[in-house]
Each structure stands twice: as C-alpha cells, then as structure tokens.
Coordinates of C-alpha atoms in Angstrom, one line a residue:
X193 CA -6.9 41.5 10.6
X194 CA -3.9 40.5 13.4
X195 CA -1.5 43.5 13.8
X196 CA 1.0 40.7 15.3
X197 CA 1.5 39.3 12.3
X198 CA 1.7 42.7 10.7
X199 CA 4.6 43.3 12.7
X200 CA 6.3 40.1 12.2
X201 CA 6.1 40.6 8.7
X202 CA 8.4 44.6 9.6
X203 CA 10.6 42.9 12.1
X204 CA 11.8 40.4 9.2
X205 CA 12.5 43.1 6.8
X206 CA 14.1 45.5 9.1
X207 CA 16.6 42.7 10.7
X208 CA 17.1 42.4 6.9
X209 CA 18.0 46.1 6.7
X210 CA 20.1 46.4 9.2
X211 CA 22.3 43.4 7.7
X212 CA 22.5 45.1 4.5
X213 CA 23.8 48.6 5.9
X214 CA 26.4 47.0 8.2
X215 CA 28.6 46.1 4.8
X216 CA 28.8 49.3 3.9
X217 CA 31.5 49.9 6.9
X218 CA 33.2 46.7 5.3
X219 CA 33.5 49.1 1.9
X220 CA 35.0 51.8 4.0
X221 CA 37.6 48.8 5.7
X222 CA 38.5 48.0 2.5
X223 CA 39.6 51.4 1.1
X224 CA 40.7 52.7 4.7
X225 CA 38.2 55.4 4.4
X226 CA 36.6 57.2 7.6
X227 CA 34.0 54.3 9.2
X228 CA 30.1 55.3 8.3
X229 CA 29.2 55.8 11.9
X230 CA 25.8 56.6 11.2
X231 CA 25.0 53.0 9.0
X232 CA 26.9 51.1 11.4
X233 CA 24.9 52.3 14.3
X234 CA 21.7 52.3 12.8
X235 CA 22.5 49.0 10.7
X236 CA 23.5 47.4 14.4
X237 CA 20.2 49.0 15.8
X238 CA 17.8 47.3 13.3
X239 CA 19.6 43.4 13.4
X240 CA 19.2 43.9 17.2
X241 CA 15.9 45.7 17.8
X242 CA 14.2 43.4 15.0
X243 CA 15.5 40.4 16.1
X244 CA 14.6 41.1 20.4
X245 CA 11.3 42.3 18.9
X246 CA 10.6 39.1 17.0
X247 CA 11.6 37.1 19.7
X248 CA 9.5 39.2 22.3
X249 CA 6.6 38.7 19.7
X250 CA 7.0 35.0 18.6
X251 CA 6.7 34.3 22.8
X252 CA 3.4 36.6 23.2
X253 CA 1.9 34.6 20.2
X254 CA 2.2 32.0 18.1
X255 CA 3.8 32.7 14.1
X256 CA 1.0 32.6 12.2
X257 CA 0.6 32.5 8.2
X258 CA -0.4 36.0 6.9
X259 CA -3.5 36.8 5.5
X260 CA -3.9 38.1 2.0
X261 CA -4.9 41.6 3.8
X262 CA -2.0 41.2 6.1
X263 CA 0.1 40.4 3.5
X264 CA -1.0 43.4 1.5
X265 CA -0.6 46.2 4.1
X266 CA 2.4 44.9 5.2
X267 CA 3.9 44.6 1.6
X268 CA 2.8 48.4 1.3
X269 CA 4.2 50.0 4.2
X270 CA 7.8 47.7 3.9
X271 CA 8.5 49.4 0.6
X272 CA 7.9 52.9 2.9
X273 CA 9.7 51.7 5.8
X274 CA 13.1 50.9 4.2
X275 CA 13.7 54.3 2.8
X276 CA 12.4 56.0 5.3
X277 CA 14.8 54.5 7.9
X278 CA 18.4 54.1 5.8
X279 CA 17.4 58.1 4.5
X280 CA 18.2 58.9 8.5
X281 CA 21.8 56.9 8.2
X282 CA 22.5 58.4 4.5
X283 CA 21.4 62.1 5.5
X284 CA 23.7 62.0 8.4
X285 CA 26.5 60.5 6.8
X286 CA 26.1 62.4 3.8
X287 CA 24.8 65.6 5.5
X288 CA 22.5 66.3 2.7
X289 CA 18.8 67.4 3.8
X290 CA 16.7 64.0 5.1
X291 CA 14.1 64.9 2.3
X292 CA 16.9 64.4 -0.6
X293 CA 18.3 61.2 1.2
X294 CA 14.4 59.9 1.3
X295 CA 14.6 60.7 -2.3
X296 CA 17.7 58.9 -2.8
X297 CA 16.6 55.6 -1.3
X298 CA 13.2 55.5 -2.5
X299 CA 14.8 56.2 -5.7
X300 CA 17.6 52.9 -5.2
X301 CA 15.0 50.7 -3.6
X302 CA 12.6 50.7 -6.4
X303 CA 15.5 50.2 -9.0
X304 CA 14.5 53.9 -10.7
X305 CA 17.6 55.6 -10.5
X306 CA 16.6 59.6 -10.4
X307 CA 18.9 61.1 -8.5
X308 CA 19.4 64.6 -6.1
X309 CA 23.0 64.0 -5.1
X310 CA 25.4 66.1 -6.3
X311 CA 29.2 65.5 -6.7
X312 CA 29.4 61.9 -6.9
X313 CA 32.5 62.0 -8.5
X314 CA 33.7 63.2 -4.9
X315 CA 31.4 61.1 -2.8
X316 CA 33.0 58.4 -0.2
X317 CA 33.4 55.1 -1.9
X318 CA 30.9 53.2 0.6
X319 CA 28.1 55.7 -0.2
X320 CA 27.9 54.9 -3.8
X321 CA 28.2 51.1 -3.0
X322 CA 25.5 51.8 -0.6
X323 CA 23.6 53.0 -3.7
X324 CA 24.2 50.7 -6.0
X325 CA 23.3 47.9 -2.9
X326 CA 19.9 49.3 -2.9
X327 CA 18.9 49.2 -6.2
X328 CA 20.7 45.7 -6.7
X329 CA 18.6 44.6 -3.4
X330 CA 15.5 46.7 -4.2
X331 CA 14.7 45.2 -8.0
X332 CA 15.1 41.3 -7.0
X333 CA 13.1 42.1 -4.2
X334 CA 13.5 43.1 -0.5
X335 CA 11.0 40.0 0.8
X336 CA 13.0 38.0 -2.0
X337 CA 16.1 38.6 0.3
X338 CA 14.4 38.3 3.7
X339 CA 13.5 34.7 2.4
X340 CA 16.9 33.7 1.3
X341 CA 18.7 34.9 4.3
X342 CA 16.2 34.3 7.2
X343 CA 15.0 30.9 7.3
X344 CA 11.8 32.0 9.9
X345 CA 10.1 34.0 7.0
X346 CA 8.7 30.9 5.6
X347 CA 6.7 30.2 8.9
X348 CA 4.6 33.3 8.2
X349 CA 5.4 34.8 5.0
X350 CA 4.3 32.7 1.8
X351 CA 1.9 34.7 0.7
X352 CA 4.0 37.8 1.1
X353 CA 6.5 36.8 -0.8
X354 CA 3.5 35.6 -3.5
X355 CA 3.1 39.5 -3.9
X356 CA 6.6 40.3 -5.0
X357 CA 7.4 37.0 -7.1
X358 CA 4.4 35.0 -7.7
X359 CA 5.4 32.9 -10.9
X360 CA 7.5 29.8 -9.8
X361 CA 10.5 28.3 -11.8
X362 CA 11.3 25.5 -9.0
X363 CA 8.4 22.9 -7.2
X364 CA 8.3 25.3 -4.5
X365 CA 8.1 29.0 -3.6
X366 CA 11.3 28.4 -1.4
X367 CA 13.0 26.3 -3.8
X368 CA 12.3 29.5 -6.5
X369 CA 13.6 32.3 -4.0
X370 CA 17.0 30.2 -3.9
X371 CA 16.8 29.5 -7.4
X372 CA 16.4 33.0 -8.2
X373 CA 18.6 34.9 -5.9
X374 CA 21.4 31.9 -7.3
X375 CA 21.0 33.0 -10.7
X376 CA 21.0 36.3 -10.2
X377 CA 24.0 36.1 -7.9
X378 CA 26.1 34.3 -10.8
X379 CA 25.2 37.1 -13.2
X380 CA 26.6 40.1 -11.4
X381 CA 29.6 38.1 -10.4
X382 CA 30.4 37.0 -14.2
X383 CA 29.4 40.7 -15.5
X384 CA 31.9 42.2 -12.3
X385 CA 34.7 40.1 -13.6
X386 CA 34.0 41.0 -16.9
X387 CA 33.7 44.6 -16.5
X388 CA 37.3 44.9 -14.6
X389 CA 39.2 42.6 -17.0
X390 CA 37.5 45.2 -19.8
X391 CA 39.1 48.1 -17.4
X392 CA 36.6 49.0 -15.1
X393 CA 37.7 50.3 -11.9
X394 CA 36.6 47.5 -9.3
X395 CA 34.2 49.7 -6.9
X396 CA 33.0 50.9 -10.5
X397 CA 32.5 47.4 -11.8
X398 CA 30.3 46.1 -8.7
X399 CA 28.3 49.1 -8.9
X400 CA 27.3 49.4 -12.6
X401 CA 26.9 45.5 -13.4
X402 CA 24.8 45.5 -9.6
X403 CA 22.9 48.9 -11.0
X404 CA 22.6 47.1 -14.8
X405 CA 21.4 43.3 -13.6
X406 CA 18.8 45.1 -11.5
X407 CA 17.8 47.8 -14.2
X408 CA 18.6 50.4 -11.7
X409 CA 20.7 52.6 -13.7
X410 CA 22.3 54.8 -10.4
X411 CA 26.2 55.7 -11.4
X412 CA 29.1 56.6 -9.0
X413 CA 29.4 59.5 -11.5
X414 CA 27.3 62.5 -12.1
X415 CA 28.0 62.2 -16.0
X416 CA 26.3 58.7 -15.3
X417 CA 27.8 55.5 -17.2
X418 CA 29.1 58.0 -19.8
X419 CA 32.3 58.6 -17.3
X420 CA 32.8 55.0 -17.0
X421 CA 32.5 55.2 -21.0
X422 CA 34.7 57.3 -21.9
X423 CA 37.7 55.5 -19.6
X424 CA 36.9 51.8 -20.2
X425 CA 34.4 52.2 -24.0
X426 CA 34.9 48.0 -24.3
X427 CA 32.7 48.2 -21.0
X428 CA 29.8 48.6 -22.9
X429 CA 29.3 45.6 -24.6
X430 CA 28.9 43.7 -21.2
X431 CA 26.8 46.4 -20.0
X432 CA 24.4 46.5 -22.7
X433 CA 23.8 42.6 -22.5
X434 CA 23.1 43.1 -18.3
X435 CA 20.7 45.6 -19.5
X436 CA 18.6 42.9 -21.6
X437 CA 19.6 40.2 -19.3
X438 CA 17.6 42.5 -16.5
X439 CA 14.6 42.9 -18.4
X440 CA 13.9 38.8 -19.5
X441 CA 11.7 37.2 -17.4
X442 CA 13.6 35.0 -14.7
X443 CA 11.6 32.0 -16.3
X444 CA 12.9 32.5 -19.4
X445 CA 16.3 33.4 -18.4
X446 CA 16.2 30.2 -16.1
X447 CA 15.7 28.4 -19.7
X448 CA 17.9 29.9 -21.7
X449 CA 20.9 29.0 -18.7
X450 CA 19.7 26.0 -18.8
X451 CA 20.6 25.5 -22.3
X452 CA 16.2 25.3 -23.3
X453 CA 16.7 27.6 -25.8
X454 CA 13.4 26.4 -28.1
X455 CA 11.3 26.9 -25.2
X456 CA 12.5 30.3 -24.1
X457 CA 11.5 31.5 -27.7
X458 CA 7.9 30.0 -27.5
X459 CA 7.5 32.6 -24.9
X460 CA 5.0 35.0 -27.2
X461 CA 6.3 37.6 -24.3
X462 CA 10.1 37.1 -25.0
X463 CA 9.8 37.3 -28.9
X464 CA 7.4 41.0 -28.4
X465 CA 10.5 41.9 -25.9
X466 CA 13.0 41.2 -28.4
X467 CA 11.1 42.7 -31.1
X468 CA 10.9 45.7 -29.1
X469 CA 14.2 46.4 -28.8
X470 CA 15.3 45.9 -32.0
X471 CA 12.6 47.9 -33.8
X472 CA 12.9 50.7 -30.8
X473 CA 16.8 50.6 -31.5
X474 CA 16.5 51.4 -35.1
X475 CA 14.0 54.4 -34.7
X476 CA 16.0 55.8 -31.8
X477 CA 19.2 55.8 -34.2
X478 CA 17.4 57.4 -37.0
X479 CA 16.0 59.6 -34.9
X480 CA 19.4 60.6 -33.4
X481 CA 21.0 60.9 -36.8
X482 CA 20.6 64.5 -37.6
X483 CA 21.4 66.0 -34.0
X484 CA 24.5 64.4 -34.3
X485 CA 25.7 66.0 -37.4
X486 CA 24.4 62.7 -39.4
X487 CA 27.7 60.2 -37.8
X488 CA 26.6 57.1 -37.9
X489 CA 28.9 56.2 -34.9
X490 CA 27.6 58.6 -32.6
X491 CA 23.7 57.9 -33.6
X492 CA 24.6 54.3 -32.6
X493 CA 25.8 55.3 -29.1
X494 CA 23.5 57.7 -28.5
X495 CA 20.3 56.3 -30.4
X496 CA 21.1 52.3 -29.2
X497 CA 22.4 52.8 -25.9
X498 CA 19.5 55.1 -24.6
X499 CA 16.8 53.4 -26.3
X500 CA 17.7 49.8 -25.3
X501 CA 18.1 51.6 -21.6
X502 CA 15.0 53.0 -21.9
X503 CA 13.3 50.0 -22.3
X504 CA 15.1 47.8 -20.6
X505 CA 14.0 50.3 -17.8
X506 CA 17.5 51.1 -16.6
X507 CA 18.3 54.6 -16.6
X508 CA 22.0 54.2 -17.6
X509 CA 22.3 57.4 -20.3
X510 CA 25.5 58.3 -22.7
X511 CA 24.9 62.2 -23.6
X512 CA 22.6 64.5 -22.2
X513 CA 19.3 64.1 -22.8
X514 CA 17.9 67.5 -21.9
X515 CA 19.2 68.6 -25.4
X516 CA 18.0 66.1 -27.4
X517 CA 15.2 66.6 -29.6
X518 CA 11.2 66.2 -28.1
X519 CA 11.0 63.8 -31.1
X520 CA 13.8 61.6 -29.4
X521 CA 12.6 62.3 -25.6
X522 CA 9.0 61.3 -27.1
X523 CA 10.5 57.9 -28.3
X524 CA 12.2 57.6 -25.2
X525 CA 9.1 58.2 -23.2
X526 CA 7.3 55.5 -25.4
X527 CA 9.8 52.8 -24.6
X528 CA 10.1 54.0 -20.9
X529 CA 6.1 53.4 -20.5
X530 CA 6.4 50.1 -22.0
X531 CA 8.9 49.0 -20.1
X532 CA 10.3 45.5 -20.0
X533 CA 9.1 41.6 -19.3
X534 CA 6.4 40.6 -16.1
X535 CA 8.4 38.4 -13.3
X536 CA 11.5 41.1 -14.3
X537 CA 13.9 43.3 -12.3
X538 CA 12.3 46.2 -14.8
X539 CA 9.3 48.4 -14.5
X540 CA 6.8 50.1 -17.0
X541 CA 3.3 48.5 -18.1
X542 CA 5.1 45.3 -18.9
X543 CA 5.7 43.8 -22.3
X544 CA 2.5 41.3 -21.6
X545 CA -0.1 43.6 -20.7
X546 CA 0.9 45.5 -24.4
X547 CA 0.7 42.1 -26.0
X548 CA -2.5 41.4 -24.4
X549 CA -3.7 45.1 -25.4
X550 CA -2.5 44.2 -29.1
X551 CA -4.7 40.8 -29.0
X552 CA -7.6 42.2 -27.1
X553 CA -7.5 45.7 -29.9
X554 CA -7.4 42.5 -33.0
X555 CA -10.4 40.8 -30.9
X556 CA -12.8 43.6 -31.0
X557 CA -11.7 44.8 -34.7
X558 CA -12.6 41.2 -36.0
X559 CA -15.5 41.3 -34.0
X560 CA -16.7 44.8 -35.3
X561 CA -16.2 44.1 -39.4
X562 CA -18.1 40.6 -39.0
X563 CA -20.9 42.4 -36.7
X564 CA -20.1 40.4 -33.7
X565 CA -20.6 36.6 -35.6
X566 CA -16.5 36.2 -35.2
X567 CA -15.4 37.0 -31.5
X568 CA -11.8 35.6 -31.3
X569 CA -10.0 34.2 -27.8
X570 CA -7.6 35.9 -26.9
X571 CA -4.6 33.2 -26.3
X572 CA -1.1 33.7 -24.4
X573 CA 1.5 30.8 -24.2
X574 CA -1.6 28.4 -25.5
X575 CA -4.2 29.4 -22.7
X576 CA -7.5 31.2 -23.5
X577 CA -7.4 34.2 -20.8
X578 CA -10.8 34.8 -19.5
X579 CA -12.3 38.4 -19.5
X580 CA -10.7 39.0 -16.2
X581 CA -7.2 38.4 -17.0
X582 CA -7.7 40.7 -19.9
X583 CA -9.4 43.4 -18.0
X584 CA -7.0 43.3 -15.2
X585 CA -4.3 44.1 -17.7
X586 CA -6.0 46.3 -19.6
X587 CA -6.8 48.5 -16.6
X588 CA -3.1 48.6 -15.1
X589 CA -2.3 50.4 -18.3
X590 CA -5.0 52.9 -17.9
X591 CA -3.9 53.0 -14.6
X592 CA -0.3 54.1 -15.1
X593 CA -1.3 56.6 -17.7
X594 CA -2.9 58.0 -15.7
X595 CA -0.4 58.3 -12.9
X596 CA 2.4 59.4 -14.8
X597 CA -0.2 62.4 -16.8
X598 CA -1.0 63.3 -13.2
X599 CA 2.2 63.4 -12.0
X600 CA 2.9 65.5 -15.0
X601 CA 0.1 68.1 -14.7
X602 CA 1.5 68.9 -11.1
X603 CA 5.0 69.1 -11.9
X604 CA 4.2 71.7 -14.6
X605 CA 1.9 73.5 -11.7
X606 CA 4.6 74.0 -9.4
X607 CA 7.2 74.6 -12.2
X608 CA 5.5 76.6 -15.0
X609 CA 8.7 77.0 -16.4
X610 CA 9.2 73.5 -17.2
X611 CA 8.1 72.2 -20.7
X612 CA 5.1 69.5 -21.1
X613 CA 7.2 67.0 -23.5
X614 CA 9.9 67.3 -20.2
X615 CA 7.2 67.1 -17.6
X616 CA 6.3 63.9 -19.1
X617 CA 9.1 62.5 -19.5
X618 CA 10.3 63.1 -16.3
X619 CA 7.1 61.5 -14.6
X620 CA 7.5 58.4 -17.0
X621 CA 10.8 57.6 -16.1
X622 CA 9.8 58.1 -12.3
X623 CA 6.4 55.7 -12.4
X624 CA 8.0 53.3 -14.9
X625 CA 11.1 52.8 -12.3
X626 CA 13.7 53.8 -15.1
X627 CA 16.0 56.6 -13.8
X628 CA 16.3 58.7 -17.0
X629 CA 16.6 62.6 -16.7
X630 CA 16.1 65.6 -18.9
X631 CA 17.0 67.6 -15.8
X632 CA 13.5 68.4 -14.3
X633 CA 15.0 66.8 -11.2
X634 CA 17.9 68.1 -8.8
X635 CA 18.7 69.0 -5.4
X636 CA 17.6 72.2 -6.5
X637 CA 14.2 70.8 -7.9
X638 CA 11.1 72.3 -5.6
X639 CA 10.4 69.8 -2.9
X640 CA 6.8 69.4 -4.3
X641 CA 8.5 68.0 -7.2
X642 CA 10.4 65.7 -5.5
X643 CA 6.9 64.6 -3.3
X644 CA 5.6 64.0 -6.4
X645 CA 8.4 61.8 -8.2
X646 CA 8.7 60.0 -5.2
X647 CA 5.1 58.8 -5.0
X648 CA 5.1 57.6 -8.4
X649 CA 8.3 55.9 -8.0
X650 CA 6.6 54.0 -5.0
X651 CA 3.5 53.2 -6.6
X652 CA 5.1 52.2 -9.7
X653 CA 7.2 49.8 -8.3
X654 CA 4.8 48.0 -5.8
X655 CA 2.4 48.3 -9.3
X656 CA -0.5 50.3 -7.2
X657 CA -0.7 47.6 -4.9
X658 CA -1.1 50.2 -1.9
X659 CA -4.4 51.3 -3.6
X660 CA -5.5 47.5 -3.3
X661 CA -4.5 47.3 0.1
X662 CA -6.2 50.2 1.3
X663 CA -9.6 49.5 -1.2
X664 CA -9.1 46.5 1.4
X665 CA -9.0 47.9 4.3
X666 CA -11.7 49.9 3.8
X667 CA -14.1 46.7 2.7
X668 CA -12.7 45.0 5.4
X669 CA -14.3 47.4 8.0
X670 CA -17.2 47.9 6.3
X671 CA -18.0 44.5 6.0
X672 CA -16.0 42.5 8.0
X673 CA -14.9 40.3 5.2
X674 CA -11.8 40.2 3.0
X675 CA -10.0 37.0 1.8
X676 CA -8.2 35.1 4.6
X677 CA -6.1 32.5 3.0

C-alpha cells in the first residue's frame, strides 16, 4: 500500500472542496449580504494548500494509478474528510456548536437531509445555498465532480471513481462522468426554470430542484417544502417528477432522454421501481384517509407526496409526520428501507437487491415443493447471476437491517423516552440517506444520538464500504496480499 497515492487521491478532493465553498461568497455578492469570511478563507485555503501539496507530491513521485486498497481507504476517509473540514467554516459562520455543523454536512453530503439547524427561515441566504450545494454535490458524487472539473484525476483515479459510479453509459469511464454530470446539469436547470415561472422564489427554486434531483430533501425552511407549498402549491408537480427523475437509474434516464423509451422499460429494475411507487402511493393514501378526517384532497398530499418521497429517498415532507399514525410511519419506514434504483442519486437497499430477494425467495420455494429436482436461475436483464451476485445482494440487505435495528436499539438507550416505531424510523431514514423526521432529531437531541445518526448516514451512503476497506487492511497486514489492479 503507497500512502502517496493515498494522499493524491485527498489533495484532489479537497482542491475540489475548496472550489465549491468559494461560491458561496458569490451568493452573498448577489444578495449584498455580509461576505462568509469563514468559507472564503477556508475555501481559498483548500484550492491553495491542495493544489502546492499536489504539486510538491507529483515532484517527489511519480502519479501513479491507485490500487483497489488505495482506492478503498481513500474513498472511506474522503466521505469523512469533507464534512469534517466545511463543519469548521459553517460552525463559524453559523456560530452553532462544531458537532451540529458536522451533523449538518454529513447530513448534505450524503444526500440524507436530517437536520439540527434551527431558524432557517432566518438563516443568511448563502448558508442555505451552501446546503442545498452539498447535497446536490454529495448524491452525484464528490469523485464524480473531482473528475469533471480536474482533468489530473484521470492519471491516478479510475478505479476510485469505479467505487462511486461503476456502471458506464458512454465507451469510457471519462466519457460517462461528463455524460453524467451533463445530464444532470440540464435537469436542475430545466426544473429551476420551471419552479420560478410556477412562483418559486429564485434562491428557493435552485435549492429545492438542486435538493429534489439529488434526493436530498434539505429546505431553506424549517416547515420543509411545505412552506414553499403553501406560497407557490403549482410547484409541486415539477417537484414530484425531480423526485422520480432522482431515483431512475442514470442508464435508464440516459434512454429515456434519448428518446429509447422500449429499452428503458425492459429494465426488470425500472418496471419494480415504478411498481413501487404506484402501489406504495395507493396504500399511503388509504392509510392517510382517516387521520385526515376522510378528504380525499388532503390524503392525496399527505399520503402521495410523503410516500413517493419516501421512496424516492428524498426527505421532502408536507405535514408533520410525528403525528401521523405508527401504521403510516411503518409504511413510510418500509418504502424508506427500500429505497430507490442502483447507479441512482437515492439510497436504501436498492430496488435490485429486493428484486433479486423476490427471485432468489421463488428459487428456493420451487426448489422445496419439487424436492430439489426444479432449481430455477435466477435471471436479471437476461443474464443468469451466479451464486455470488446473489449472495452479495442478499447480504447488503441483511446488512442494513441490521445497521438501522442497531442504530435503533441505541437511540432508544440513551433516550428511553422515545418510542420503538420512532426509533426506527428515525434510524431508517438516517441509514437509507432519506432525510425524513418524526422529531427524534434536533439541536436539542442528545449528542449520542446525533453520533449515532451520523454513523449510519456515512455508512449508508458509502454502502459499508468502510467495513471492506478496513476487512482489507487488516488482510493486507496479515498477509501481505490484497488485489493490486
């Protein structure tokens, strides 16, 4: 293992870092508000340390590709990094306590949405852009953006950039980082333009379609999207279609903008996906009904909207969920563990691991009435998965289960108080990357609570990849071995 290429791998992401938080004094230009001090000095002090850095390091030795190890650790302790340095400029700027801002950008870098800020109504402009930037930057993919904007990633960084976006939709992994970052560019612009001809205040606008596209579900509001709602309702038709639009696959959304409609729907992934959201749709409205006094208008904002965010893996909510029935919060919870489509901005299991769970469950009950004579293959897209593929998928979900029911079990040990069905929830919508609340989580919350919300936010999002890394590690000095290409 070469720590120099370790640290190439840090340098690129924090020159990266420090690009993204010198906008935000471009926000505060724009409004004539105070500068940010604090993210213009430490945006200026990442873009220049990293970039001296890397130059010092690219003269001591030669750029080098990454290992798969490399790759790995590096990947791991990124998604760590980031937060952990633009918490120092957003505590001091903010002056809120460095553990809620490491809260807060942990939160908008995976794409989950929980929040501990209060008064966002109040909050300077380029803070909440600054919020919204994260999450928009976060969900597509930090190494996704090194790669588009710094050309020297490619000399070192394929196979780190394999870990984030693996599936290709041009000839090249290059050629599907540009493709990718193009489309979803042209999205958020098109829903922005939307949203403000609908109404939307423009700050507003950027930051709900950049929250939406990227299934991030962080508001400028503290009533959430329900403020923006309430003064611009036509505003939720576009929203609701980012939502879905967030949660397709980027190869399927790459066909269906390309007008390969027919091949989109032979996707067996796309039509579960679709499925899902209809059927979770229905049961959430009927569900609703009778809290709502049995309107059928309400149960459609309230049921719909929350349900299709819930799977979608947003986080955007219209009422207050806290209130709501544990048979709704239960549903919720459901579609929140699901989650949305692989190669995504979403989180949760992933629609293809619960199709492949569905398939590998008909496998072994055909199997069992004929007494083994009938063992069907289990097929996706036309290709027989091997017992590998299958396994790997099957033990991701066992894997997040258990996560989110540990994450539970301690959150309802350092806050008896707090009901199970809550607990739950609360830990789903953390692990899953989703950003819904029944109010477990504040500023007030205990700081255990907010240790553990944020660990399952990180490992959700990086999909437990840290525990790879570090099973690596430790075979790696055992044995001196570990996959080098």
């Amino acid at each position: 293992m070469r720590l120099l290429a370790i640290v190439e791998g840090f340098l690129s992401v924090t020159m990266l870092l420090g690009l993204l938080m010198l906008t935000v004094p471009l926000i505060d230009a724009i409004y004539r508000e105070p500068v940010s001090l604090w993210f213009l000095t430490v945006g200026l002090a990442c873009t220049v340390t990293g970039y001296v850095l890397y130059k010092l390091v690219e003269h001591v030795g030669k750029v080098v590709e990454m290992s798969l190890l490399e790759s790995m650790i590096t990947y791991s302790l990124a998604w760590l990094l980031l937060p952990a340095i633009s918490a120092v400029a957003l505590s001091l700027e903010s002056s809120i306590p460095y553990e809620d801002a490491l809260f807060e950008c942990i939160s908008g870098f995976t794409g989950t949405g929980l929040t501990v800020m209060m008064g966002l109504d109040s909050t300077k402009r380029s803070i909440l852009y600054w919020r919204g930037l994260m999450q928009w930057t976060g969900e597509l993919g930090v190494v996704v953006f090194t790669a588009v904007f710094l050309p020297f990633f490619w000399r070192f960084g394929v196979i780190l950039y394999s870990l984030e976006r693996p599936t290709r939709i041009s000839a090249s992994l290059r050629e599907t980082a540009m493709k990718i970052f193009y489309i979803y560019s042209l999205v958020t612009v098109l829903g922005i333009v939307t949203c403000v001809y609908l109404g939307v205040e423009p700050l507003d606008a950027a930051v709900h379609v950049m929250t939406a596209i990227a299934t991030g579900g962080m508001s400028n509001y503290d009533a959430n999207y329900e403020k923006v709602f309430q003064y611009a309702p036509l505003s939720i038709y576009p929203i609701t279609i980012l939502m879905i639009i967030g949660g397709f696959n980027f190869v399927t959304l790459s066909r269906i903008l390309g007008g390969e409609f027919k091949r989109a729907w032979e996707s067996e992934e796309f039509k579960a996906f679709i499925y899902l959201n209809i059927t979770f749709m229905g049961i959430s409205m009927l569900t609703v009904l009778p809290t709502v006094n049995w309107s059928l208008e309400n149960s459609l904002l309230y049921g719909v909207f929350n349900a299709l965010s819930a799977l979608t893996t947003t986080g955007f909510s219209i009422g207050r969920l806290g209130s709501m029935s544990d048979h709704v919060k239960l549903l919720l919870t459901l579609a929140m563990f699901i989650g949305c489509m692989s190669f995504s901005t979403g989180g949760g299991i992933k629609v293809v691991r619960l199709v492949i769970l569905c398939k590998k469950l008909k496998s072994y009950i055909v199997s069992f009435l004929t007494g083994g004579t009938v063992s069907p293959d289990i097929r996706l897209g036309g290709d027989v998965l091997d017992e590998r593929e299958v396994a790997n998928a099957l033990i991701y979900i066992i894997l997040h289960l258990s996560a989110l029911l540990v994450g539970a079990s301690l959150v309802k040990a350092i806050v008896p108080g707090v009901d199970m069905v809550d607990a739950v929830f609360e830990t789903t919508s953390a692990a899953s990357n989703v950003g819904l609340s029944v109010g477990v989580i504040s500023a007030h919350a205990p700081l255990g609570v907010k240790i553990v919300l944020m660990a399952l936010m990180y490992f959700g999002r990086l999909e437990y990849l840290p525990l790879i890394a570090f099973t690596g590690l430790l075979l790696y000095r055992k044995y001196r071995v570990f996959i080098t290409r």
